[in-house]
PDB file of C-alpha atoms in Angstrom:
ATOM      1  CA  MET H   1     100.657  91.824  71.766  1.00 39.00           C
ATOM      2  CA  ASP H   2      97.089  92.552  72.264  1.00 44.00           C
ATOM      3  CA  ARG H   3      96.326  94.061  76.380  1.00 43.00           C
ATOM      4  CA  ARG H   4      95.451  90.359  77.925  1.00 46.00           C
ATOM      5  CA  GLN H   5      99.014  88.795  76.474  1.00 44.00           C
ATOM      6  CA  LEU H   6     100.607  92.242  77.925  1.00 39.00           C
ATOM      7  CA  ILE H   7      98.660  92.721  81.402  1.00 42.00           C
ATOM      8  CA  LEU H   8      98.372  88.888  81.569  1.00 43.00           C
ATOM      9  CA  GLY H   9     102.072  87.789  80.144  1.00 44.00           C
ATOM     10  CA  MET H  10     104.200  90.762  81.367  1.00 38.00           C
ATOM     11  CA  GLY H  11     102.215  90.257  85.256  1.00 41.00           C
ATOM     12  CA  GLY H  12     105.948  91.057  86.693  1.00 40.00           C
ATOM     13  CA  VAL H  13     106.811  93.614  84.301  1.00 39.00           C
ATOM     14  CA  VAL H  14     103.403  95.073  85.176  1.00 42.00           C
ATOM     15  CA  ALA H  15     104.010  95.268  89.053  1.00 39.00           C
ATOM     16  CA  LEU H  16     106.967  96.675  89.080  1.00 39.00           C
ATOM     17  CA  GLY H  17     105.810  99.631  87.762  1.00 40.00           C
ATOM     18  CA  ALA H  18     102.404  99.466  89.157  1.00 41.00           C
ATOM     19  CA  CYS H  19     102.578 101.972  92.503  1.00 50.00           C
ATOM     20  CA  ARG H  20      99.633 103.580  91.430  1.00 50.00           C
ATOM     21  CA  SER H  21      96.590 102.216  90.144  1.00 50.00           C
ATOM     22  CA  ALA H  22      94.823 102.733  87.301  1.00 47.00           C
ATOM     23  CA  ASP H  23      93.218 106.161  88.436  1.00 50.00           C
ATOM     24  CA  GLY H  24      96.056 107.191  88.657  1.00 52.00           C
ATOM     25  CA  LYS H  25      95.547 107.743  92.852  1.00 57.00           C
ATOM     26  CA  SER H  26      98.948 106.649  94.710  1.00 65.00           C
ATOM     27  CA  ARG H  27      98.153 104.743  97.941  1.00 73.00           C
ATOM     28  CA  PRO H  28      98.086 106.438 100.969  1.00 79.00           C
ATOM     29  CA  SER H  29     101.002 107.208 102.769  1.00 83.00           C
ATOM     30  CA  ALA H  30      99.678 105.896 105.747  1.00 91.00           C
ATOM     31  CA  ALA H  31      97.332 102.704 107.137  1.00 96.00           C
ATOM     32  CA  ARG H  32      93.687 103.428 107.262  1.00 96.00           C
ATOM     33  CA  ALA H  33      92.436 103.779 110.803  1.00 95.00           C
ATOM     34  CA  ASP H  34      89.183 101.395 109.747  1.00 96.00           C
ATOM     35  CA  LEU H  35      91.665  98.597 107.672  1.00 97.00           C
ATOM     36  CA  TYR H  36      90.436  96.178 110.009  1.00 97.00           C
ATOM     37  CA  GLN H  37      86.605  97.657 110.308  1.00 96.00           C
ATOM     38  CA  CYS H  38      85.542  94.496 107.685  1.00 94.00           C
ATOM     39  CA  GLU H  39      81.694  92.648 108.381  1.00 94.00           C
ATOM     40  CA  GLY H  40      82.128  89.515 106.331  1.00 96.00           C
ATOM     41  CA  CYS H  41      85.575  89.454 105.957  1.00 98.00           C
ATOM     42  CA  GLU H  42      85.956  86.373 108.340  1.00 97.00           C
ATOM     43  CA  GLY H  43      85.148  84.090 105.247  1.00 98.00           C
ATOM     44  CA  VAL H  44      88.389  84.536 103.911  1.00 98.00           C
ATOM     45  CA  PHE H  45      89.047  81.887 106.406  1.00 98.00           C
ATOM     46  CA  GLU H  46      86.801  79.664 105.243  1.00 97.00           C
ATOM     47  CA  ARG H  47      88.903  77.600 102.658  1.00 97.00           C
ATOM     48  CA  GLN H  48      92.880  77.226 102.329  1.00 97.00           C
ATOM     49  CA  PRO H  49      93.501  77.528  99.053  1.00 98.00           C
ATOM     50  CA  THR H  50      97.063  76.324  97.485  1.00 98.00           C
ATOM     51  CA  ALA H  51      95.953  77.384  93.610  1.00 99.00           C
ATOM     52  CA  SER H  52      96.112  80.666  91.974  1.00 99.00           C
ATOM     53  CA  SER H  53      93.177  79.826  89.806  1.00 99.00           C
ATOM     54  CA  ALA H  54      89.784  78.860  91.162  1.00 99.00           C
ATOM     55  CA  ARG H  55      86.423  78.479  89.583  1.00 98.00           C
ATOM     56  CA  ILE H  56      83.427  80.311  91.327  1.00 99.00           C
ATOM     57  CA  ALA H  57      79.922  79.829  88.891  1.00 98.00           C
ATOM     58  CA  PRO H  58      79.799  75.909  88.010  1.00 96.00           C
ATOM     59  CA  PRO H  59      79.873  74.857  84.592  1.00 94.00           C
ATOM     60  CA  GLY H  60      76.250  75.773  83.526  1.00 95.00           C
ATOM     61  CA  GLU H  61      75.500  78.443  85.915  1.00 97.00           C
ATOM     62  CA  PRO H  62      72.598  80.842  84.225  1.00 98.00           C
ATOM     63  CA  GLY H  63      74.982  84.082  83.153  1.00 98.00           C
ATOM     64  CA  GLU H  64      77.417  85.506  81.016  1.00 98.00           C
ATOM     65  CA  PRO H  65      81.136  83.658  81.637  1.00 98.00           C
ATOM     66  CA  LEU H  66      83.216  85.619  82.467  1.00 98.00           C
ATOM     67  CA  VAL H  67      86.844  85.679  83.552  1.00 98.00           C
ATOM     68  CA  LEU H  68      88.255  87.810  86.915  1.00 99.00           C
ATOM     69  CA  ALA H  69      92.073  88.458  86.981  1.00 98.00           C
ATOM     70  CA  GLY H  70      95.334  90.382  87.640  1.00 99.00           C
ATOM     71  CA  THR H  71      98.094  90.703  89.711  1.00 99.00           C
ATOM     72  CA  VAL H  72      98.984  90.963  93.896  1.00 99.00           C
ATOM     73  CA  ILE H  73     101.506  94.152  94.157  1.00 98.00           C
ATOM     74  CA  ALA H  74     103.022  94.503  97.518  1.00 98.00           C
ATOM     75  CA  LEU H  75     104.201  97.833  98.925  1.00 96.00           C
ATOM     76  CA  ASP H  76     107.549  97.223  97.616  1.00 96.00           C
ATOM     77  CA  GLY H  77     105.940  97.183  93.750  1.00 96.00           C
ATOM     78  CA  ARG H  78     106.731  93.710  93.430  1.00 98.00           C
ATOM     79  CA  PRO H  79     103.905  90.708  92.358  1.00 99.00           C
ATOM     80  CA  ALA H  80     102.944  88.865  96.236  1.00 99.00           C
ATOM     81  CA  ALA H  81     103.268  86.025  96.590  1.00 99.00           C
ATOM     82  CA  GLY H  82     100.902  83.458  98.968  1.00 99.00           C
ATOM     83  CA  VAL H  83      98.312  86.166  99.384  1.00 99.00           C
ATOM     84  CA  THR H  84      94.597  84.218  99.602  1.00 99.00           C
ATOM     85  CA  ILE H  85      92.093  86.752  97.876  1.00 99.00           C
ATOM     86  CA  TYR H  86      88.362  85.717  98.792  1.00 99.00           C
ATOM     87  CA  ALA H  87      85.711  86.830  96.034  1.00 99.00           C
ATOM     88  CA  TYR H  88      82.037  86.743  96.239  1.00 99.00           C
ATOM     89  CA  HIS H  89      78.852  88.084  94.010  1.00 99.00           C
ATOM     90  CA  THR H  90      75.310  87.735  93.275  1.00 98.00           C
ATOM     91  CA  ASN H  91      73.821  85.458  90.230  1.00 98.00           C
ATOM     92  CA  SER H  92      72.472  86.585  87.286  1.00 98.00           C
ATOM     93  CA  ALA H  93      69.037  88.019  88.933  1.00 98.00           C
ATOM     94  CA  GLY H  94      71.052  90.293  91.703  1.00 98.00           C
ATOM     95  CA  PHE H  95      70.698  87.970  94.609  1.00 98.00           C
ATOM     96  CA  TYR H  96      73.254  85.996  96.841  1.00 98.00           C
ATOM     97  CA  ALA H  97      70.918  83.259  96.177  1.00 95.00           C
ATOM     98  CA  ASN H  98      71.646  79.408  97.947  1.00 94.00           C
ATOM     99  CA  GLY H  99      73.739  79.918  99.892  1.00 95.00           C
ATOM    100  CA  THR H 100      74.874  76.339 102.494  1.00 94.00           C
ATOM    101  CA  PRO H 101      74.359  76.434 106.173  1.00 94.00           C
ATOM    102  CA  GLU H 102      78.049  75.303 107.796  1.00 94.00           C
ATOM    103  CA  THR H 103      78.729  79.651 108.580  1.00 94.00           C
ATOM    104  CA  GLU H 104      77.089  82.775 108.636  1.00 96.00           C
ATOM    105  CA  TRP H 105      78.903  83.978 105.532  1.00 96.00           C
ATOM    106  CA  SER H 106      78.154  80.656 103.599  1.00 96.00           C
ATOM    107  CA  ARG H 107      74.927  81.024 103.657  1.00 96.00           C
ATOM    108  CA  ARG H 108      74.678  85.342 103.307  1.00 96.00           C
ATOM    109  CA  HIS H 109      77.370  85.303 100.302  1.00 98.00           C
ATOM    110  CA  GLY H 110      75.521  82.257  98.880  1.00 97.00           C
ATOM    111  CA  ARG H 111      77.012  79.843  96.457  1.00 96.00           C
ATOM    112  CA  LEU H 112      79.003  82.237  93.945  1.00 98.00           C
ATOM    113  CA  ARG H 113      82.017  82.563  96.339  1.00 98.00           C
ATOM    114  CA  GLY H 114      85.676  81.161  95.231  1.00 98.00           C
ATOM    115  CA  TRP H 115      89.714  81.497  96.949  1.00 99.00           C
ATOM    116  CA  ALA H 116      92.591  81.821  95.473  1.00 99.00           C
ATOM    117  CA  LYS H 117      95.866  81.770  96.544  1.00 99.00           C
ATOM    118  CA  THR H 118      99.061  83.808  94.465  1.00 99.00           C
ATOM    119  CA  GLY H 119     101.930  81.892  93.516  1.00 98.00           C
ATOM    120  CA  ALA H 120     105.297  83.677  93.039  1.00 98.00           C
ATOM    121  CA  ASP H 121     104.129  85.618  89.957  1.00 98.00           C
ATOM    122  CA  GLY H 122     101.289  87.958  92.492  1.00 99.00           C
ATOM    123  CA  ARG H 123      98.413  86.363  89.976  1.00 99.00           C
ATOM    124  CA  TYR H 124      95.473  85.260  91.050  1.00 99.00           C
ATOM    125  CA  ARG H 125      92.512  83.697  88.017  1.00 99.00           C
ATOM    126  CA  PHE H 126      88.588  83.095  88.898  1.00 99.00           C
ATOM    127  CA  GLU H 127      86.345  82.068  85.692  1.00 98.00           C
ATOM    128  CA  THR H 128      82.599  82.574  86.765  1.00 99.00           C
ATOM    129  CA  ILE H 129      79.450  84.293  85.256  1.00 99.00           C
ATOM    130  CA  LYS H 130      79.268  88.017  85.018  1.00 98.00           C
ATOM    131  CA  PRO H 131      77.463  89.401  87.958  1.00 98.00           C
ATOM    132  CA  ALA H 132      73.812  91.646  87.868  1.00 98.00           C
ATOM    133  CA  PRO H 133      73.565  94.355  89.585  1.00 98.00           C
ATOM    134  CA  TYR H 134      70.718  94.454  93.076  1.00 97.00           C
ATOM    135  CA  PRO H 135      66.924  94.130  91.512  1.00 97.00           C
ATOM    136  CA  ASP H 136      66.244  97.491  93.430  1.00 96.00           C
ATOM    137  CA  ARG H 137      69.266  98.646  91.140  1.00 96.00           C
ATOM    138  CA  SER H 138      70.143 100.198  94.427  1.00 96.00           C
ATOM    139  CA  LEU H 139      74.261  99.376  93.881  1.00 96.00           C
ATOM    140  CA  PRO H 140      76.647  98.284  89.829  1.00 98.00           C
ATOM    141  CA  ALA H 141      76.971  94.950  89.291  1.00 98.00           C
ATOM    142  CA  HIS H 142      79.759  94.317  91.176  1.00 98.00           C
ATOM    143  CA  VAL H 143      81.978  91.343  92.892  1.00 99.00           C
ATOM    144  CA  HIS H 144      83.731  92.205  96.863  1.00 98.00           C
ATOM    145  CA  LEU H 145      86.767  90.895  97.225  1.00 99.00           C
ATOM    146  CA  THR H 146      88.928  90.355 100.531  1.00 99.00           C
ATOM    147  CA  VAL H 147      92.636  90.683 100.777  1.00 99.00           C
ATOM    148  CA  LEU H 148      95.061  87.953 103.318  1.00 99.00           C
ATOM    149  CA  GLU H 149      98.119  88.959 103.360  1.00 99.00           C
ATOM    150  CA  PRO H 150     100.339  86.167 105.247  1.00 98.00           C
ATOM    151  CA  GLY H 151     101.010  86.570 108.895  1.00 97.00           C
ATOM    152  CA  ARG H 152      98.187  89.977 108.834  1.00 98.00           C
ATOM    153  CA  ARG H 153      94.244  90.250 109.217  1.00 98.00           C
ATOM    154  CA  PRO H 154      92.345  89.890 106.324  1.00 99.00           C
ATOM    155  CA  TYR H 155      90.470  93.847 104.535  1.00 98.00           C
ATOM    156  CA  TRP H 156      88.410  94.338 101.868  1.00 98.00           C
ATOM    157  CA  ILE H 157      88.872  95.751  99.023  1.00 98.00           C
ATOM    158  CA  ASP H 158      87.265  98.108  96.559  1.00 98.00           C
ATOM    159  CA  ASP H 159      84.482  96.335  94.858  1.00 98.00           C
ATOM    160  CA  ILE H 160      84.821  95.341  91.000  1.00 99.00           C
ATOM    161  CA  VAL H 161      82.268  96.740  89.180  1.00 99.00           C
ATOM    162  CA  PHE H 162      82.218  97.709  85.485  1.00 98.00           C
ATOM    163  CA  ASP H 163      83.285 100.659  83.518  1.00 98.00           C
ATOM    164  CA  ASP H 164      80.489 100.780  81.048  1.00 97.00           C
ATOM    165  CA  ASP H 165      78.077  99.994  83.525  1.00 98.00           C
ATOM    166  CA  ALA H 166      74.777 103.000  84.003  1.00 97.00           C
ATOM    167  CA  LEU H 167      74.893 102.859  87.054  1.00 98.00           C
ATOM    168  CA  VAL H 168      78.468 102.951  87.699  1.00 98.00           C
ATOM    169  CA  ASP H 169      78.384 106.772  87.437  1.00 97.00           C
ATOM    170  CA  ALA H 170      80.277 110.810  88.310  1.00 97.00           C
ATOM    171  CA  ALA H 171      79.168 110.003  92.587  1.00 97.00           C
ATOM    172  CA  TYR H 172      79.595 106.603  92.407  1.00 97.00           C
ATOM    173  CA  ARG H 173      83.513 107.216  91.701  1.00 97.00           C
ATOM    174  CA  ARG H 174      83.633 109.772  93.585  1.00 96.00           C
ATOM    175  CA  ARG H 175      82.609 107.682  96.626  1.00 95.00           C
ATOM    176  CA  MET H 176      85.178 105.031  95.843  1.00 95.00           C
ATOM    177  CA  GLU H 177      87.705 105.021  98.038  1.00 95.00           C
ATOM    178  CA  ASN H 178      90.691 103.332  96.096  1.00 96.00           C
ATOM    179  CA  ARG H 179      91.529 101.148  98.944  1.00 97.00           C
ATOM    180  CA  GLY H 180      93.508  97.831  96.645  1.00 98.00           C
ATOM    181  CA  GLY H 181      93.361 100.765  93.608  1.00 97.00           C
ATOM    182  CA  ASP H 182      91.230 101.051  91.095  1.00 97.00           C
ATOM    183  CA  GLY H 183      88.399  98.752  91.538  1.00 98.00           C
ATOM    184  CA  ILE H 184      86.956  99.577  88.029  1.00 98.00           C
ATOM    185  CA  VAL H 185      87.186  97.728  85.307  1.00 98.00           C
ATOM    186  CA  ARG H 186      87.232  97.750  81.818  1.00 98.00           C
ATOM    187  CA  LEU H 187      85.369  94.359  79.704  1.00 98.00           C
ATOM    188  CA  ASP H 188      87.564  93.411  77.420  1.00 98.00           C
ATOM    189  CA  ARG H 189      86.423  89.417  75.564  1.00 96.00           C
ATOM    190  CA  GLU H 190      89.026  87.060  75.452  1.00 94.00           C
ATOM    191  CA  ALA H 191      89.390  84.764  72.051  1.00 95.00           C
ATOM    192  CA  ASP H 192      86.763  82.350  72.982  1.00 95.00           C
ATOM    193  CA  GLY H 193      84.935  85.119  74.003  1.00 94.00           C
ATOM    194  CA  ARG H 194      83.669  84.572  77.580  1.00 97.00           C
ATOM    195  CA  LEU H 195      84.021  88.228  78.888  1.00 98.00           C
ATOM    196  CA  LEU H 196      87.914  89.067  81.310  1.00 98.00           C
ATOM    197  CA  ALA H 197      87.872  91.764  83.437  1.00 98.00           C
ATOM    198  CA  VAL H 198      91.378  92.239  84.941  1.00 98.00           C
ATOM    199  CA  ARG H 199      91.762  93.733  88.580  1.00 98.00           C
ATOM    200  CA  ASP H 200      95.190  94.528  89.564  1.00 98.00           C
ATOM    201  CA  ILE H 201      95.367  94.727  93.704  1.00 98.00           C
ATOM    202  CA  LEU H 202      98.244  97.171  95.906  1.00 98.00           C
ATOM    203  CA  LEU H 203      98.083  95.883  98.936  1.00 98.00           C
ATOM    204  CA  GLU H 204      96.921  98.366 101.874  1.00 98.00           C
ATOM    205  CA  ARG H 205      99.714  99.428 104.241  1.00 97.00           C
ATOM    206  CA  HIS H 206      98.914  97.990 107.481  1.00 97.00           C
ATOM    207  CA  PRO H 207      98.369  99.677 111.021  1.00 93.00           C
ATOM    208  CA  ALA H 208     102.068  99.723 113.606  1.00 86.00           C
TER     209      ALA H 208
END
């Protein structure tokens, strides 16, 4: 059994034991005071997805095809259903380009964005391209993620970044807050040639 089958084919088993992120850090014992300080999280409300899988980049989009997938895990270690994940990222040139005029976030976040909602197995999946770093290389290539749990306010979690990116250096790793678990992912290659990045999400504790 390969890594993809283990992670995606046994989501329930993985989730039950996943109270720690991939880097071994535990969830904080109390809610973060700034959990809801979240510029741009309003974008999560712009769609009401019903499917756990969504396409961000249309066919033919320049860039290397990438699948982002994972399991959303509740505080009790079980898969979390009904959680909306909003994802957006730069294009292959490093820009949030070609946004649409409907809202502030449709303009600022660009065209490459998508929404998925977890089912009973807690899984989500996005088909897209691998983003590029900003042209000034001030940040590594990354994917922004916002989480909306049923009946809760939205919050952001650590960006997805790629372990083999030279910009994900020791200083960058030290700055990561481990929000929603570890955002540093390893890239694997699927049988069809697409890149695969698995980013499990550990739901955060909420203020009382």
